[in-house]
Amino acid sequence: MRAPGASRPRTVETAFNLELARQLRMRHPRWREDGAERDAVAAEQTRVLGGSSGRRRPDIVIRHPGGLPVVIETEFLPANTVEREAEARLGETIDGHQVEGALAVRVPDRLAGRQAELDEEICRARFEYCLLSRGDETFIRWPRQGWISANVDQLAEAVEYAALSETRLANAADTLQEGISGGAALLRGHLANRPDMFTRMARILHQEDGEQTTRMAVAIIANAFVFQSAIAGNHGIPSPEELLDSRGSVSKLDVRRCWENILRINYWPIFRLAADLVGTIPGAVARGFLENMIGLADRLAGLGAASMHDLSGQMFQRLIADRKFLATFYTLPASAALLAGAAVGRLQVDWNDEEAVSGLTIADLACGTGSLLGAARHAVAVRFRRTGGDDRDLHGMMMERMLVAADIMPAATHLTASTASSAHPGSTFGGTRIFTMPYGAENGEVRIGSLDLIIGEDFMSLFGTGASTRAGGRGATTRQEAVLDRGSCDLVIMNPPFTNPTNHEQTGAPVPSFAGFGTEEDEQAAMSSRLKSIRKQMMAGRGRRHTAIRPALPPAGHGNAGLASNFIDLAHAKLRRGGCLALVLPASFVQGGAWKGARQLFEHEYQDVIIVGIATDGSTDRAFSADTGMAEVLLLATRRRDERRRDVCRAMVANLRQRPETALEATLIADSLETARRQGNVSGELSVGDTNPSGSFLNAPLGTAFRSFGLRYLNLADVMVQLESGRLRLPRMADGMAIAVTRLGELGVRGAGHRDINGAGQRGPFDIVQLEPDEFPEFPALWAHDADRERHFLVAPDSRGSVRPGCSGRAVALWDQTSSRLHYNNDFRINSQPLAACLTDRPSIGGRAWPNFRVERAEWELPLLLWANTTPGLVSFWWQGTRQHQGRSTLTISRLPGLLTIDARTLTDEQLALSEEMFLRFSHRIFLPANEAYRDQARQDLDSAVLVELMGLDEDILGGLETLREQWCREPSVHGGKSSRPRGA
């Protein structure tokens, strides 16, 4: 027995490091493969650091195969020196390689207890770490402040990321871009008089000729040489350098002969398309071009592209993500890691069961260059090897069966297959399920790519990417059948094209969504008709082999929403019950009218919905794709197992402060999302560190969650949910108080839509004409916005209705039914316009900007006007309207009756008289734009007058109201990035 007062025995850090090293070694199969002289994971070893006298020893060294060595320094809490020790390791050399990444790990003090349970304690523990990396002049710390909380699996993830080296990745991507640009310039410069060559090259890629097409072709050829470097020495395959003769020269024939031999082994996805492209280049030019490509592959091999397979895939993805280089949009690598990590994390599979894992089916039917499918493959591999498995054992099954991809661009499917193959380039496989789909109208057949599979299960691919596509004589191919059964996928993950078929003006194409590959007008029309036919079959509940395709719900696809909505129908058709759907969608999905069918689909057919947005200003910074200039949302959902369940669908909305910058950060955010979902908390913060949270989340019914998208302060959603239930609960109020509110439609009727007033032809009885000075018209109208005139409650009519010939009766009837003094803002530019509602000095017709609202009793107009311009009234308008554009909330006239307002029916005669007095009191006050409510004294005085004087609420609410104003004005969707926002917002 330990004597009273005796100190408790402690495990020294040396013993702890040995056990932590053992646990890490178990979490990656290649960390268990020790070399002849060196351990892949080693703890407390001397003579490790270059130039070391033998006494200096790092705590733990991980030699990631093909990567850079990573050092881990540990210390029990309070760990005052661990960060300094880790920083000192940067720049040291291990096995001739500089250390570019080091982890400083703070260890819970309880792990210094009993050694007998140390292995189990390490597996249960939460550590704190920061990652230190070498920069150009100094080191880089991530996170910038605070520490990352992580378990041992997440420590292993950080080690893998550090071994890849952000510096090396950036250098490799720059080298690749420089080499491809040079190669494309060489071809176009030397062959300017050979347009037929570029035409053949473009035809192979199913693109139109141009500099971007040539760059894509060169990228595919360069990729083949890089991949050849990775597999050299296997199956008798030579390195690219071995193709050079004694003079350092190479012929096109030698390259094609080599690649044809490789195709006999397989590697079809990488070398078939590349060989065809090389075949288009005339021999005289090909020699110098191919020598340059081999030199490029050699430089990239020196940077690790041939040995670090993660590096090879990521450098191509980074290049592709730069739209300035390849002129197309693809999911950013970090965004792909976030979506795939969260999606794979919810798959119901035993990651320790190789047969169960290999039986998964993961599909991307708009695969682009495979960033999402590659991220999903990586997420599966990581989970499998963390249980002790070797993902090399899964590689063949992944390529042959698990991974399903389709696109209409051969270059896209080539790079998708190549990226997936590069994980284990030495492992061969049979055919793949990666298909290039027919697109266009030819010989009476009309094809629209993957969307043909909405009502079908099989289709003839233009060509596949496996050896099974070869038939007949040498080099001949047959069309390969693309088969994907209904309800067969465990995960469908996509970033579908956002093309809007009605966007004729900007594109100049009759049907922009089908204008790819230079399709002619008649082809575009035929393809559009094909999609409409598919939609009709869905509406009728007829499938190619099935008799019912969700007959109770309309399709998600809608022409005004663009093709992305049709891809939701495709994904839903292929997803099994219990499977996960993961999508990148335009932010308009959340509230856009054309997306209503898609939202209904998720409400009725899915559960555990997660909506991820970025709560910042600027459309580009709110995108998860490269350079779209469009706010986007990540959507994850699990398809209901029981189709008869109709309980209320709840969703979690997560609003990030900024887009994740690295795959490591994205993976941790994905873990945080999944933890929050499983715990089921109503709200909270998302964080990958102990300071500066990454974002916040709210669990709510689906409709509320959608409206909470993009909010920086999610408590604003709670304020509005409470207000809709008749209770005012402001920030820092423990309990709400009753407040008399209702929907506007309960108090009157909306006016006419502008098309019913002056619509083309005979739809409207009026022409709208601008008023002349001092004119007093028969049919005055308030038609357009003018910020200078809208700073007071009273806004004078700016137009008049000129009755069209033969329309006198209709004109008088419209006036009698809709004219009023009360008008509501239709398209509220919150960051430039002050008023949500205004009053004209006499009844007027409302127009496009200021539609009418006609109350049952004229004395209700003033309290409704006053309420609409208080802070709660402004927030109610913003909450009810759509916020697709920052600094603006759009409330269409059809949705105006749903606007929350003061219940004027409850007001006494005294309160109605007080409303009139308040109107006179404030009618000459000048109001600032709504987003400046935080500093607008007129607005603050109005809040106090309406809520305290008129409605009789306690003055104690004013403090919470001040906080509400400040938080609302700090919302990016309110200030839109304007300099008038609160300081620090």
mmCIF file of N, CA and C in Angstrom, residues 148-196:
data_model
loop_
_atom_site.group_PDB
_atom_site.id
_atom_site.type_symbol
_atom_site.label_atom_id
_atom_site.label_comp_id
_atom_site.label_asym_id
_atom_site.label_seq_id
_atom_site.Cartn_x
_atom_site.Cartn_y
_atom_site.Cartn_z
ATOM 1 N N ILE A 148 -5.650 22.065 -31.653
ATOM 2 C CA ILE A 148 -6.628 21.161 -32.245
ATOM 3 C C ILE A 148 -6.836 19.989 -31.297
ATOM 4 N N SER A 149 -8.105 19.702 -30.994
ATOM 5 C CA SER A 149 -8.422 18.519 -30.198
ATOM 6 C C SER A 149 -8.557 17.323 -31.131
ATOM 7 N N ALA A 150 -7.881 16.226 -30.813
ATOM 8 C CA ALA A 150 -7.851 15.087 -31.738
ATOM 9 C C ALA A 150 -7.660 13.781 -30.984
ATOM 10 N N ASN A 151 -8.228 12.707 -31.532
ATOM 11 C CA ASN A 151 -7.912 11.371 -31.028
ATOM 12 C C ASN A 151 -6.721 10.837 -31.814
ATOM 13 N N VAL A 152 -6.315 9.614 -31.522
ATOM 14 C CA VAL A 152 -5.101 9.090 -32.131
ATOM 15 C C VAL A 152 -5.282 8.882 -33.640
ATOM 16 N N ASP A 153 -6.515 8.555 -34.079
ATOM 17 C CA ASP A 153 -6.767 8.433 -35.516
ATOM 18 C C ASP A 153 -6.561 9.768 -36.223
ATOM 19 N N GLN A 154 -7.027 10.821 -35.600
ATOM 20 C CA GLN A 154 -6.873 12.148 -36.204
ATOM 21 C C GLN A 154 -5.427 12.624 -36.159
ATOM 22 N N LEU A 155 -4.660 12.175 -35.162
ATOM 23 C CA LEU A 155 -3.220 12.454 -35.173
ATOM 24 C C LEU A 155 -2.571 11.801 -36.381
ATOM 25 N N ALA A 156 -2.975 10.561 -36.661
ATOM 26 C CA ALA A 156 -2.435 9.866 -37.828
ATOM 27 C C ALA A 156 -2.793 10.608 -39.112
ATOM 28 N N GLU A 157 -3.998 11.159 -39.187
ATOM 29 C CA GLU A 157 -4.412 11.935 -40.356
ATOM 30 C C GLU A 157 -3.527 13.164 -40.516
ATOM 31 N N ALA A 158 -3.213 13.828 -39.402
ATOM 32 C CA ALA A 158 -2.359 15.014 -39.458
ATOM 33 C C ALA A 158 -0.955 14.657 -39.929
ATOM 34 N N VAL A 159 -0.469 13.498 -39.524
ATOM 35 C CA VAL A 159 0.859 13.054 -39.952
ATOM 36 C C VAL A 159 0.868 12.833 -41.460
ATOM 37 N N GLU A 160 -0.171 12.172 -41.988
ATOM 38 C CA GLU A 160 -0.239 11.943 -43.435
ATOM 39 C C GLU A 160 -0.247 13.266 -44.199
ATOM 40 N N TYR A 161 -0.997 14.227 -43.697
ATOM 41 C CA TYR A 161 -1.054 15.528 -44.357
ATOM 42 C C TYR A 161 0.304 16.215 -44.315
ATOM 43 N N ALA A 162 0.966 16.176 -43.150
ATOM 44 C CA ALA A 162 2.268 16.831 -43.006
ATOM 45 C C ALA A 162 3.306 16.187 -43.912
ATOM 46 N N ALA A 163 3.214 14.874 -44.116
ATOM 47 C CA ALA A 163 4.180 14.175 -44.961
ATOM 48 C C ALA A 163 4.043 14.562 -46.424
ATOM 49 N N LEU A 164 2.833 14.951 -46.818
ATOM 50 C CA LEU A 164 2.616 15.369 -48.205
ATOM 51 C C LEU A 164 3.333 16.680 -48.501
ATOM 52 N N SER A 165 3.347 17.591 -47.531
ATOM 53 C CA SER A 165 4.053 18.867 -47.636
ATOM 54 C C SER A 165 3.337 19.816 -48.574
ATOM 55 N N GLU A 166 2.730 20.838 -47.989
ATOM 56 C CA GLU A 166 2.048 21.854 -48.772
ATOM 57 C C GLU A 166 3.023 22.569 -49.707
ATOM 58 N N THR A 167 4.245 22.778 -49.232
ATOM 59 C CA THR A 167 5.248 23.442 -50.062
ATOM 60 C C THR A 167 5.565 22.609 -51.295
ATOM 61 N N ARG A 168 5.751 21.308 -51.070
ATOM 62 C CA ARG A 168 6.061 20.423 -52.200
ATOM 63 C C ARG A 168 4.892 20.353 -53.177
ATOM 64 N N LEU A 169 3.671 20.310 -52.639
ATOM 65 C CA LEU A 169 2.493 20.259 -53.498
ATOM 66 C C LEU A 169 2.398 21.519 -54.353
ATOM 67 N N ALA A 170 2.607 22.676 -53.735
ATOM 68 C CA ALA A 170 2.546 23.928 -54.484
ATOM 69 C C ALA A 170 3.621 23.978 -55.563
ATOM 70 N N ASN A 171 4.840 23.541 -55.211
ATOM 71 C CA ASN A 171 5.933 23.534 -56.190
ATOM 72 C C ASN A 171 5.627 22.585 -57.347
ATOM 73 N N ALA A 172 5.066 21.421 -57.007
ATOM 74 C CA ALA A 172 4.743 20.450 -58.051
ATOM 75 C C ALA A 172 3.659 20.987 -58.974
ATOM 76 N N ALA A 173 2.616 21.610 -58.390
ATOM 77 C CA ALA A 173 1.539 22.158 -59.217
ATOM 78 C C ALA A 173 2.062 23.279 -60.121
ATOM 79 N N ASP A 174 2.949 24.125 -59.586
ATOM 80 C CA ASP A 174 3.535 25.198 -60.407
ATOM 81 C C ASP A 174 4.383 24.621 -61.535
ATOM 82 N N THR A 175 5.177 23.585 -61.206
ATOM 83 C CA THR A 175 6.015 22.944 -62.220
ATOM 84 C C THR A 175 5.151 22.311 -63.303
ATOM 85 N N LEU A 176 4.080 21.653 -62.893
ATOM 86 C CA LEU A 176 3.172 21.023 -63.844
ATOM 87 C C LEU A 176 2.528 22.071 -64.751
ATOM 88 N N GLN A 177 2.059 23.159 -64.160
ATOM 89 C CA GLN A 177 1.417 24.198 -64.964
ATOM 90 C C GLN A 177 2.398 24.797 -65.960
ATOM 91 N N GLU A 178 3.604 25.061 -65.507
ATOM 92 C CA GLU A 178 4.618 25.627 -66.399
ATOM 93 C C GLU A 178 4.916 24.678 -67.551
ATOM 94 N N GLY A 179 5.051 23.381 -67.235
ATOM 95 C CA GLY A 179 5.360 22.399 -68.273
ATOM 96 C C GLY A 179 4.233 22.233 -69.271
ATOM 97 N N ILE A 180 2.993 22.216 -68.787
ATOM 98 C CA ILE A 180 1.854 22.048 -69.697
ATOM 99 C C ILE A 180 1.670 23.295 -70.562
ATOM 100 N N SER A 181 1.827 24.467 -69.955
ATOM 101 C CA SER A 181 1.723 25.701 -70.738
ATOM 102 C C SER A 181 2.776 25.734 -71.841
ATOM 103 N N GLY A 182 4.002 25.337 -71.475
ATOM 104 C CA GLY A 182 5.068 25.311 -72.471
ATOM 105 C C GLY A 182 4.807 24.305 -73.565
ATOM 106 N N GLY A 183 4.315 23.126 -73.182
ATOM 107 C CA GLY A 183 4.020 22.108 -74.185
ATOM 108 C C GLY A 183 2.912 22.535 -75.119
ATOM 109 N N ALA A 184 1.872 23.170 -74.582
ATOM 110 C CA ALA A 184 0.773 23.632 -75.429
ATOM 111 C C ALA A 184 1.238 24.739 -76.366
ATOM 112 N N ALA A 185 2.071 25.648 -75.839
ATOM 113 C CA ALA A 185 2.589 26.732 -76.682
ATOM 114 C C ALA A 185 3.459 26.174 -77.799
ATOM 115 N N LEU A 186 4.254 25.148 -77.492
ATOM 116 C CA LEU A 186 5.103 24.531 -78.514
ATOM 117 C C LEU A 186 4.252 23.966 -79.647
ATOM 118 N N LEU A 187 3.192 23.219 -79.284
ATOM 119 C CA LEU A 187 2.351 22.612 -80.311
ATOM 120 C C LEU A 187 1.657 23.671 -81.153
ATOM 121 N N ARG A 188 1.076 24.643 -80.514
ATOM 122 C CA ARG A 188 0.310 25.632 -81.270
ATOM 123 C C ARG A 188 1.227 26.560 -82.066
ATOM 124 N N GLY A 189 2.443 26.766 -81.581
ATOM 125 C CA GLY A 189 3.383 27.597 -82.323
ATOM 126 C C GLY A 189 3.937 26.906 -83.548
ATOM 127 N N HIS A 190 4.323 25.620 -83.408
ATOM 128 C CA HIS A 190 4.936 24.902 -84.517
ATOM 129 C C HIS A 190 3.920 24.363 -85.513
ATOM 130 N N LEU A 191 2.654 24.250 -85.079
ATOM 131 C CA LEU A 191 1.671 23.620 -85.953
ATOM 132 C C LEU A 191 0.530 24.564 -86.294
ATOM 133 N N ALA A 192 0.834 25.861 -86.302
ATOM 134 C CA ALA A 192 -0.198 26.842 -86.622
ATOM 135 C C ALA A 192 -0.779 26.619 -88.008
ATOM 136 N N ASN A 193 0.012 26.043 -88.884
ATOM 137 C CA ASN A 193 -0.455 25.796 -90.253
ATOM 138 C C ASN A 193 -1.027 24.392 -90.417
ATOM 139 N N ARG A 194 -1.264 23.722 -89.297
ATOM 140 C CA ARG A 194 -1.835 22.365 -89.355
ATOM 141 C C ARG A 194 -3.114 22.297 -88.521
ATOM 142 N N PRO A 195 -4.126 23.060 -88.844
ATOM 143 C CA PRO A 195 -5.353 23.069 -88.026
ATOM 144 C C PRO A 195 -6.029 21.709 -87.968
ATOM 145 N N ASP A 196 -5.787 20.862 -88.990
ATOM 146 C CA ASP A 196 -6.404 19.540 -88.976
ATOM 147 C C ASP A 196 -5.960 18.726 -87.775
#
